[in-house]
Short mmCIF file of C-alpha atoms in Angstrom, two decimals:
data_model
loop_
_atom_site.label_atom_id
_atom_site.label_comp_id
_atom_site.label_asym_id
_atom_site.label_seq_id
_atom_site.Cartn_x
_atom_site.Cartn_y
_atom_site.Cartn_z
CA UNK A 1 -18.81 21.21 -10.63
CA UNK A 2 -15.05 21.02 -10.25
CA UNK A 3 -14.24 18.77 -13.22
CA UNK A 4 -13.67 21.83 -15.42
CA UNK A 5 -12.05 24.05 -12.78
CA UNK A 6 -8.57 23.82 -14.34
CA UNK A 7 -9.60 23.91 -17.98
CA UNK A 8 -6.91 25.72 -19.95
CA UNK A 9 -4.14 24.77 -17.49
CA UNK A 10 -1.29 22.83 -19.12
CA UNK A 11 0.77 20.45 -16.99
CA UNK A 12 3.98 18.76 -18.13
CA UNK A 13 4.40 15.66 -15.97
CA UNK A 14 7.88 14.17 -15.65
CA UNK A 15 6.97 12.20 -12.51
CA UNK A 16 6.84 8.44 -12.03
CA UNK A 17 5.63 5.84 -9.50
CA UNK A 18 2.89 7.24 -7.21
CA UNK A 19 3.28 10.58 -5.37
CA UNK A 20 3.78 12.70 -8.50
CA UNK A 21 1.29 10.80 -10.69
CA UNK A 22 -1.30 10.98 -7.88
CA UNK A 23 -0.91 14.77 -7.88
CA UNK A 24 -1.11 15.08 -11.67
CA UNK A 25 -4.12 12.75 -11.84
CA UNK A 26 -5.87 15.13 -9.42
CA UNK A 27 -4.99 18.03 -11.71
CA UNK A 28 -6.26 16.11 -14.73
CA UNK A 29 -9.48 15.19 -12.94
CA UNK A 30 -9.98 18.90 -12.27
CA UNK A 31 -9.75 19.64 -15.98
CA UNK A 32 -6.07 20.35 -16.66
CA UNK A 33 -4.31 19.01 -19.74
CA UNK A 34 -1.61 16.68 -18.39
CA UNK A 35 1.17 15.60 -20.74
CA UNK A 36 3.00 12.65 -19.21
CA UNK A 37 6.57 12.47 -20.54
CA UNK A 38 7.90 8.90 -20.43
CA UNK A 39 11.05 7.14 -21.58
CA UNK A 40 10.30 5.54 -24.97
CA UNK A 41 11.42 2.06 -23.88
CA UNK A 42 10.77 1.84 -20.12
CA UNK A 43 7.99 4.31 -19.48
CA UNK A 44 6.78 4.89 -15.94
CA UNK A 45 8.22 2.20 -13.63
CA UNK A 46 4.73 1.15 -12.53
CA UNK A 47 3.83 -0.01 -16.04
CA UNK A 48 5.78 -3.13 -15.05
CA UNK A 49 4.32 -3.43 -11.54
CA UNK A 50 1.96 -6.28 -12.37
CA UNK A 51 0.24 -8.66 -12.21
CA UNK A 52 -2.56 -7.95 -12.17
CA UNK A 53 -2.60 -6.45 -15.66
CA UNK A 54 -5.39 -5.53 -18.02
CA UNK A 55 -4.73 -7.00 -21.46
CA UNK A 56 -6.21 -6.29 -24.89
CA UNK A 57 -8.43 -9.02 -26.33
CA UNK A 58 -5.79 -9.79 -28.99
CA UNK A 59 -2.98 -9.63 -26.39
CA UNK A 60 -1.37 -6.76 -28.34
CA UNK A 61 -1.11 -4.46 -25.34
CA UNK A 62 -1.39 -4.49 -21.57
CA UNK A 63 -1.41 -2.13 -18.61
CA UNK A 64 -0.74 -2.84 -14.94
CA UNK A 65 -3.51 -2.17 -12.46
CA UNK A 66 -1.03 -0.11 -10.42
CA UNK A 67 -0.38 2.24 -13.36
CA UNK A 68 -4.12 2.51 -14.02
CA UNK A 69 -4.72 3.69 -10.45
CA UNK A 70 -2.89 6.99 -10.85
CA UNK A 71 -2.63 7.93 -14.53
CA UNK A 72 -6.20 8.53 -15.68
CA UNK A 73 -6.85 11.37 -18.10
CA UNK A 74 -3.24 11.93 -19.19
CA UNK A 75 -1.56 12.07 -22.58
CA UNK A 76 1.55 9.88 -22.82
CA UNK A 77 4.42 11.31 -24.86
CA UNK A 78 7.53 9.17 -25.37
CA UNK A 79 10.66 11.33 -25.11
CA UNK A 80 14.19 10.43 -24.03
CA UNK A 81 15.25 13.75 -22.53
CA UNK A 82 18.75 12.45 -21.76
CA UNK A 83 19.45 13.28 -25.42
CA UNK A 84 19.84 16.85 -26.63
CA UNK A 85 16.91 16.51 -29.00
CA UNK A 86 14.71 14.99 -26.32
CA UNK A 87 15.52 17.70 -23.79
CA UNK A 88 14.76 20.34 -26.43
CA UNK A 89 11.36 18.74 -27.01
CA UNK A 90 10.53 18.89 -23.32
CA UNK A 91 11.60 22.53 -23.16
CA UNK A 92 9.31 23.22 -26.11
CA UNK A 93 6.42 21.62 -24.22
CA UNK A 94 7.21 23.67 -21.13
CA UNK A 95 7.49 26.98 -22.99
CA UNK A 96 3.76 27.64 -22.68
CA UNK A 97 2.99 25.31 -19.76
CA UNK A 98 1.53 26.42 -16.46
CA UNK A 99 2.92 23.62 -14.31
CA UNK A 100 5.79 21.14 -14.42
CA UNK A 101 5.88 18.20 -12.01
CA UNK A 102 9.00 16.07 -11.51
CA UNK A 103 10.25 13.61 -8.91
CA UNK A 104 13.91 13.13 -9.79
CA UNK A 105 16.67 13.40 -7.21
CA UNK A 106 17.42 16.95 -6.10
CA UNK A 107 19.29 18.72 -8.89
CA UNK A 108 19.01 15.69 -11.17
CA UNK A 109 17.42 17.56 -14.10
CA UNK A 110 19.94 20.42 -14.15
CA UNK A 111 22.26 18.61 -16.56
CA UNK A 112 19.45 18.45 -19.12
CA UNK A 113 18.51 22.11 -18.77
CA UNK A 114 15.21 21.07 -17.21
CA UNK A 115 15.72 22.53 -13.74
CA UNK A 116 13.63 25.42 -12.45
CA UNK A 117 16.21 28.12 -13.08
CA UNK A 118 16.69 27.08 -16.71
CA UNK A 119 12.98 26.78 -17.48
CA UNK A 120 11.87 29.86 -15.55
CA UNK A 121 14.21 31.97 -17.67
CA UNK A 122 12.03 31.20 -20.72
CA UNK A 123 8.71 30.77 -18.89
CA UNK A 124 8.63 32.97 -15.78
CA UNK A 125 4.98 32.00 -15.15
CA UNK A 126 5.89 28.34 -14.64
CA UNK A 127 4.94 26.63 -11.37
CA UNK A 128 7.67 24.02 -10.96
CA UNK A 129 6.86 21.25 -8.48
CA UNK A 130 9.70 19.01 -7.32
CA UNK A 131 8.81 15.92 -5.28
CA UNK A 132 11.76 14.20 -3.62
CA UNK A 133 12.42 11.87 -0.75
CA UNK A 134 14.32 14.28 1.49
CA UNK A 135 13.90 17.74 -0.01
CA UNK A 136 16.00 20.10 -2.10
CA UNK A 137 18.55 20.82 0.64
CA UNK A 138 20.12 19.24 3.68
CA UNK A 139 22.57 16.37 4.28
CA UNK A 140 20.29 13.75 2.67
CA UNK A 141 18.95 15.84 -0.21
CA UNK A 142 20.52 13.69 -2.93
CA UNK A 143 19.36 10.36 -1.49
CA UNK A 144 16.50 8.45 -3.16
CA UNK A 145 13.67 7.01 -1.10
CA UNK A 146 10.40 5.12 -1.34
CA UNK A 147 7.19 5.30 0.68
CA UNK A 148 8.04 2.27 2.82
CA UNK A 149 11.26 3.93 3.98
CA UNK A 150 9.38 7.01 5.15
CA UNK A 151 6.66 5.07 6.93
CA UNK A 152 9.49 3.85 9.12
CA UNK A 153 11.70 6.94 9.20
CA UNK A 154 8.83 9.35 9.84
CA UNK A 155 7.54 7.40 12.85
CA UNK A 156 4.33 5.85 11.52
CA UNK A 157 5.52 2.26 11.86
CA UNK A 158 6.76 2.80 15.40
CA UNK A 159 3.19 2.90 16.72
CA UNK A 160 1.44 0.80 14.05
CA UNK A 161 1.10 -2.91 14.79
CA UNK A 162 0.41 -5.21 17.71
CA UNK A 163 1.81 -4.25 21.12
CA UNK A 164 4.98 -5.85 22.44
CA UNK A 165 4.27 -9.10 24.24
CA UNK A 166 1.29 -10.04 22.04
CA UNK A 167 1.15 -12.43 19.05
CA UNK A 168 2.43 -10.80 15.89
CA UNK A 169 4.04 -7.90 17.76
CA UNK A 170 6.36 -5.63 15.80
CA UNK A 171 6.38 -2.62 13.46
CA UNK A 172 3.84 -2.77 10.64
CA UNK A 173 3.41 -0.75 7.48
CA UNK A 174 0.03 0.34 6.18
CA UNK A 175 -1.65 -1.65 3.41
CA UNK A 176 -1.24 1.15 0.84
CA UNK A 177 1.51 3.71 0.30
CA UNK A 178 -0.01 6.41 2.50
CA UNK A 179 3.06 8.68 2.51
CA UNK A 180 3.15 8.71 -1.30
CA UNK A 181 -0.58 9.33 -1.49
CA UNK A 182 -0.54 12.12 1.09
CA UNK A 183 2.49 13.65 -0.64
CA UNK A 184 0.44 13.70 -3.83
CA UNK A 185 -2.40 15.41 -2.02
CA UNK A 186 -0.14 18.02 -0.37
CA UNK A 187 1.48 18.56 -3.77
CA UNK A 188 -1.93 19.10 -5.39
CA UNK A 189 -2.80 21.73 -2.78
CA UNK A 190 0.57 23.43 -3.24
CA UNK A 191 0.13 23.63 -7.02
CA UNK A 192 -3.37 25.08 -6.71
CA UNK A 193 -2.15 27.67 -4.18
CA UNK A 194 0.82 28.57 -6.41
CA UNK A 195 -1.47 29.06 -9.41
CA UNK A 196 -3.67 31.33 -7.29
CA UNK A 197 -0.65 33.33 -6.19
CA UNK A 198 0.52 33.57 -9.80
CA UNK A 199 -2.82 35.15 -10.63
CA UNK A 200 -1.86 37.94 -8.25
CA UNK A 201 1.86 38.28 -9.01
CA UNK A 202 2.15 37.16 -12.62
CA UNK A 203 5.07 34.91 -11.75
CA UNK A 204 5.46 31.20 -11.10
CA UNK A 205 7.68 29.63 -8.44
CA UNK A 206 9.49 26.46 -7.44
CA UNK A 207 7.73 24.13 -4.98
CA UNK A 208 9.72 21.76 -2.76
CA UNK A 209 7.55 18.89 -1.48
CA UNK A 210 9.23 15.85 0.05
CA UNK A 211 8.12 12.53 1.48
CA UNK A 212 10.03 13.02 4.74
CA UNK A 213 8.20 16.26 5.53
CA UNK A 214 4.86 14.62 4.76
CA UNK A 215 5.67 11.53 6.82
CA UNK A 216 6.45 13.67 9.86
CA UNK A 217 3.32 15.81 9.37
CA UNK A 218 1.23 12.66 8.90
CA UNK A 219 1.75 11.74 12.54
CA UNK A 220 -0.95 14.33 13.31
CA UNK A 221 -2.42 13.67 16.78
CA UNK A 222 0.26 11.06 17.52
CA UNK A 223 2.93 13.68 16.87
CA UNK A 224 1.07 16.18 19.02
CA UNK A 225 0.71 13.57 21.76
CA UNK A 226 4.49 13.18 21.82
CA UNK A 227 5.23 16.92 21.70
CA UNK A 228 2.90 17.56 24.64
CA UNK A 229 3.75 14.55 26.79
CA UNK A 230 7.37 13.89 25.84
CA UNK A 231 6.50 10.20 25.55
CA UNK A 232 6.80 8.42 22.21
CA UNK A 233 3.56 6.56 21.39
CA UNK A 234 3.72 2.77 21.44
CA UNK A 235 2.02 0.20 19.27
CA UNK A 236 -1.53 -0.40 20.44
CA UNK A 237 -2.94 -2.70 17.76
CA UNK A 238 -6.41 -1.57 16.73
CA UNK A 239 -6.96 0.64 19.78
CA UNK A 240 -7.03 4.44 19.51
CA UNK A 241 -4.56 6.47 21.60
CA UNK A 242 -7.07 9.22 22.48
CA UNK A 243 -10.57 7.65 22.41
CA UNK A 244 -12.00 4.56 24.10
CA UNK A 245 -13.53 2.15 23.36
CA UNK A 246 -12.42 2.74 19.78
CA UNK A 247 -11.20 -0.55 18.31
CA UNK A 248 -12.13 -3.90 16.75
CA UNK A 249 -14.22 -6.43 18.67
CA UNK A 250 -15.32 -9.96 17.76
CA UNK A 251 -18.99 -10.93 17.70
CA UNK A 252 -20.28 -14.49 17.57
CA UNK A 253 -19.93 -14.59 13.76
CA UNK A 254 -17.48 -11.85 12.77
CA UNK A 255 -15.90 -8.55 13.73
CA UNK A 256 -17.00 -4.94 13.95
CA UNK A 257 -15.37 -1.61 14.69
CA UNK A 258 -16.70 0.11 17.77
CA UNK A 259 -15.99 3.84 17.49
CA UNK A 260 -17.08 5.63 20.68
CA UNK A 261 -16.14 9.29 20.44
CA UNK A 262 -17.71 10.81 23.56
CA UNK A 263 -19.26 9.97 26.91
CA UNK A 264 -22.85 10.23 25.68
CA UNK A 265 -22.19 7.63 23.04
CA UNK A 266 -20.63 5.36 25.66
CA UNK A 267 -23.68 5.70 27.89
CA UNK A 268 -25.95 4.72 25.00
CA UNK A 269 -23.66 1.82 24.11
CA UNK A 270 -23.67 0.56 27.70
CA UNK A 271 -27.45 0.59 27.75
CA UNK A 272 -27.76 -1.21 24.41
CA UNK A 273 -25.51 -4.07 25.51
CA UNK A 274 -27.35 -4.43 28.81
CA UNK A 275 -24.75 -2.94 31.13
CA UNK A 276 -25.83 0.63 31.99
CA UNK A 277 -23.73 0.35 35.15
CA UNK A 278 -20.57 0.73 33.05
CA UNK A 279 -21.45 4.34 32.24
CA UNK A 280 -22.03 5.07 35.94
CA UNK A 281 -18.73 3.48 37.01
CA UNK A 282 -16.11 6.14 37.78
CA UNK A 283 -13.51 4.00 36.01
CA UNK A 284 -15.43 4.22 32.73
CA UNK A 285 -17.70 7.26 32.93
CA UNK A 286 -15.36 9.60 31.06
CA UNK A 287 -13.14 9.15 28.06
CA UNK A 288 -9.97 9.88 30.02
CA UNK A 289 -10.99 7.34 32.67
CA UNK A 290 -11.75 4.72 30.02
CA UNK A 291 -8.35 5.27 28.42
CA UNK A 292 -6.70 4.63 31.78
CA UNK A 293 -8.83 1.55 32.49
CA UNK A 294 -9.24 -0.16 29.13
CA UNK A 295 -7.36 -3.19 30.42
CA UNK A 296 -10.34 -3.94 32.64
CA UNK A 297 -13.07 -2.60 30.35
CA UNK A 298 -11.91 -4.33 27.19
CA UNK A 299 -12.62 -7.92 28.36
CA UNK A 300 -16.05 -6.87 29.61
CA UNK A 301 -16.98 -5.48 26.19
CA UNK A 302 -15.35 -8.38 24.35
CA UNK A 303 -17.24 -11.00 26.37
CA UNK A 304 -20.57 -9.24 25.88
CA UNK A 305 -20.27 -8.71 22.12
CA UNK A 306 -18.98 -12.23 21.51
CA UNK A 307 -22.20 -13.69 22.90
CA UNK A 308 -24.40 -12.56 19.97
CA UNK A 309 -24.19 -12.33 16.16
CA UNK A 310 -22.93 -9.11 14.61
CA UNK A 311 -26.30 -8.25 13.05
CA UNK A 312 -27.92 -8.33 16.47
CA UNK A 313 -25.56 -5.68 17.75
CA UNK A 314 -25.36 -3.50 14.66
CA UNK A 315 -29.12 -3.20 14.33
CA UNK A 316 -29.32 -2.16 17.98
CA UNK A 317 -26.40 0.27 17.63
CA UNK A 318 -28.01 1.95 14.63
CA UNK A 319 -31.25 2.44 16.54
CA UNK A 320 -29.40 3.96 19.50
CA UNK A 321 -26.97 6.10 17.50
CA UNK A 322 -23.89 4.16 18.58
CA UNK A 323 -21.07 4.56 16.01
CA UNK A 324 -19.79 1.31 14.55
CA UNK A 325 -18.42 0.08 11.26
CA UNK A 326 -17.87 -3.14 9.30
CA UNK A 327 -14.57 -4.49 8.02
CA UNK A 328 -15.18 -5.05 4.33
CA UNK A 329 -13.23 -6.90 1.71
CA UNK A 330 -12.94 -4.94 -1.53
CA UNK A 331 -15.65 -6.97 -3.25
CA UNK A 332 -17.97 -5.97 -0.40
CA UNK A 333 -16.81 -2.35 -0.67
CA UNK A 334 -17.79 -1.98 -4.31
CA UNK A 335 -21.06 -3.86 -3.79
CA UNK A 336 -22.11 -1.65 -0.89
CA UNK A 337 -25.26 0.40 -1.62
CA UNK A 338 -23.78 3.65 -0.30
CA UNK A 339 -20.66 3.23 -2.41
CA UNK A 340 -22.89 2.58 -5.41
CA UNK A 341 -25.05 5.60 -4.60
CA UNK A 342 -21.96 7.81 -4.44
CA UNK A 343 -20.88 6.60 -7.90
CA UNK A 344 -17.38 5.69 -6.77
CA UNK A 345 -16.99 2.87 -9.28
CA UNK A 346 -17.00 4.27 -12.79
CA UNK A 347 -16.03 2.93 -16.18
CA UNK A 348 -14.26 4.33 -19.19
CA UNK A 349 -13.17 2.80 -22.48
CA UNK A 350 -9.70 2.59 -23.97
CA UNK A 351 -9.52 2.15 -27.77
CA UNK A 352 -7.18 -0.85 -27.43
CA UNK A 353 -7.76 -2.26 -23.95
CA UNK A 354 -11.53 -1.90 -23.92
CA UNK A 355 -13.53 -1.16 -20.78
CA UNK A 356 -11.65 -0.10 -17.66
CA UNK A 357 -13.15 0.14 -14.18
CA UNK A 358 -11.77 3.04 -12.15
CA UNK A 359 -12.50 4.82 -8.87
CA UNK A 360 -14.00 8.31 -9.10
CA UNK A 361 -11.94 11.09 -7.55
CA UNK A 362 -13.59 12.14 -4.26
CA UNK A 363 -13.03 15.75 -5.32
CA UNK A 364 -15.66 15.24 -8.00
CA UNK A 365 -18.57 14.17 -5.81
CA UNK A 366 -21.80 15.03 -7.58
CA UNK A 367 -20.19 15.41 -11.00
CA UNK A 368 -21.79 13.60 -13.96
CA UNK A 369 -20.29 10.25 -15.06
CA UNK A 370 -18.77 11.88 -18.12
CA UNK A 371 -16.53 13.88 -15.77
CA UNK A 372 -14.38 10.76 -15.38
CA UNK A 373 -11.17 11.40 -17.30
CA UNK A 374 -10.00 9.45 -20.32
CA UNK A 375 -8.52 6.02 -19.80
CA UNK A 376 -4.88 5.81 -18.67
CA UNK A 377 -2.67 5.87 -21.78
CA UNK A 378 -0.47 3.27 -23.37
CA UNK A 379 3.19 4.23 -23.51
CA UNK A 380 3.67 6.94 -26.11
CA UNK A 381 0.02 6.80 -27.16
CA UNK A 382 -0.18 10.57 -27.76
CA UNK A 383 3.36 11.34 -28.89
CA UNK A 384 2.54 12.35 -32.43
CA UNK A 385 -0.66 14.19 -31.56
CA UNK A 386 1.05 16.30 -28.90
CA UNK A 387 4.41 16.93 -30.59
CA UNK A 388 2.85 17.76 -33.93
CA UNK A 389 1.75 20.97 -32.25
CA UNK A 390 5.38 21.88 -31.52
CA UNK A 391 8.10 23.08 -33.83
CA UNK A 392 10.42 20.11 -33.27
CA UNK A 393 8.50 16.89 -33.96
#
């Protein structure tokens, strides 16, 4: 099981919001000790990003749901490192740390003596991860940025949304901060690789991970489509740019996702819906032909599926091996038997806030329930316990 894979690894976490905390929560879930350094008065910005908030029964404390999502298993230490004493306390924490994670503007921690060069001089084994908007160098290196900005700047929003000329047309962001989340995942991988390299070299290193780089990489097949064709992808609503039919269709009583990935699946689909001639039609027989002719195929599929209830079709699709999927609300997600079987909803208890419901890290599939990390901390909850082990409490 992976929940103890990083036992003995100490992480000092100076990051806030989502990308950095998502990375350090991964490290915590894998067994690392993560010390989250927060300003004594403000704390992580997302502590105030509610409602919704979870409140103690006596209303003595609260925690935003947003903060809970990415700060499980960490120890919160309240330190104002803009003061000389505070900066010295952080340096003391870092002296024997394996990893430091920060997401301040490029060069922003140098004035406190908390930059890589300053800390590596006393701890050459330190892996120092910097997460920024634009990177450590370049004409925009000092500029701040949030996920939303990079969904637009990196191209994602240019092909996400309804096509021009249709109701609701225009650029659309995703429903969660995917650039932040993917930055946290890339950052996690980078830290693990750097620790592995340190095992071989004995030395740590600086890591430069930025949201702009991740946003551009996140284009994946859409980026490759452009680089090969020279044509920028356009918004296509729920349709897929490389597979067809691969989109949302309405049934008589709701919607489903039809996800046809190859010609064999389309032939089976055509038979199930009573139109085997579609698979024999040169316009639709191959994926490339279907992509070129979806304007004529789409209304045929739409009219057929709309004539019967969703359950009628989904039962038949399952029997024939035709890929489809539902569109669930989150209450339906957590009530789904497969989600329950996978143990994705887990609970932990905070000494003040009581029971918290959290989502298990997918990295820990198969791990016992006790592998779920400790509850996200209140601001400064572990200050005395952590700093009492240092020389400068």
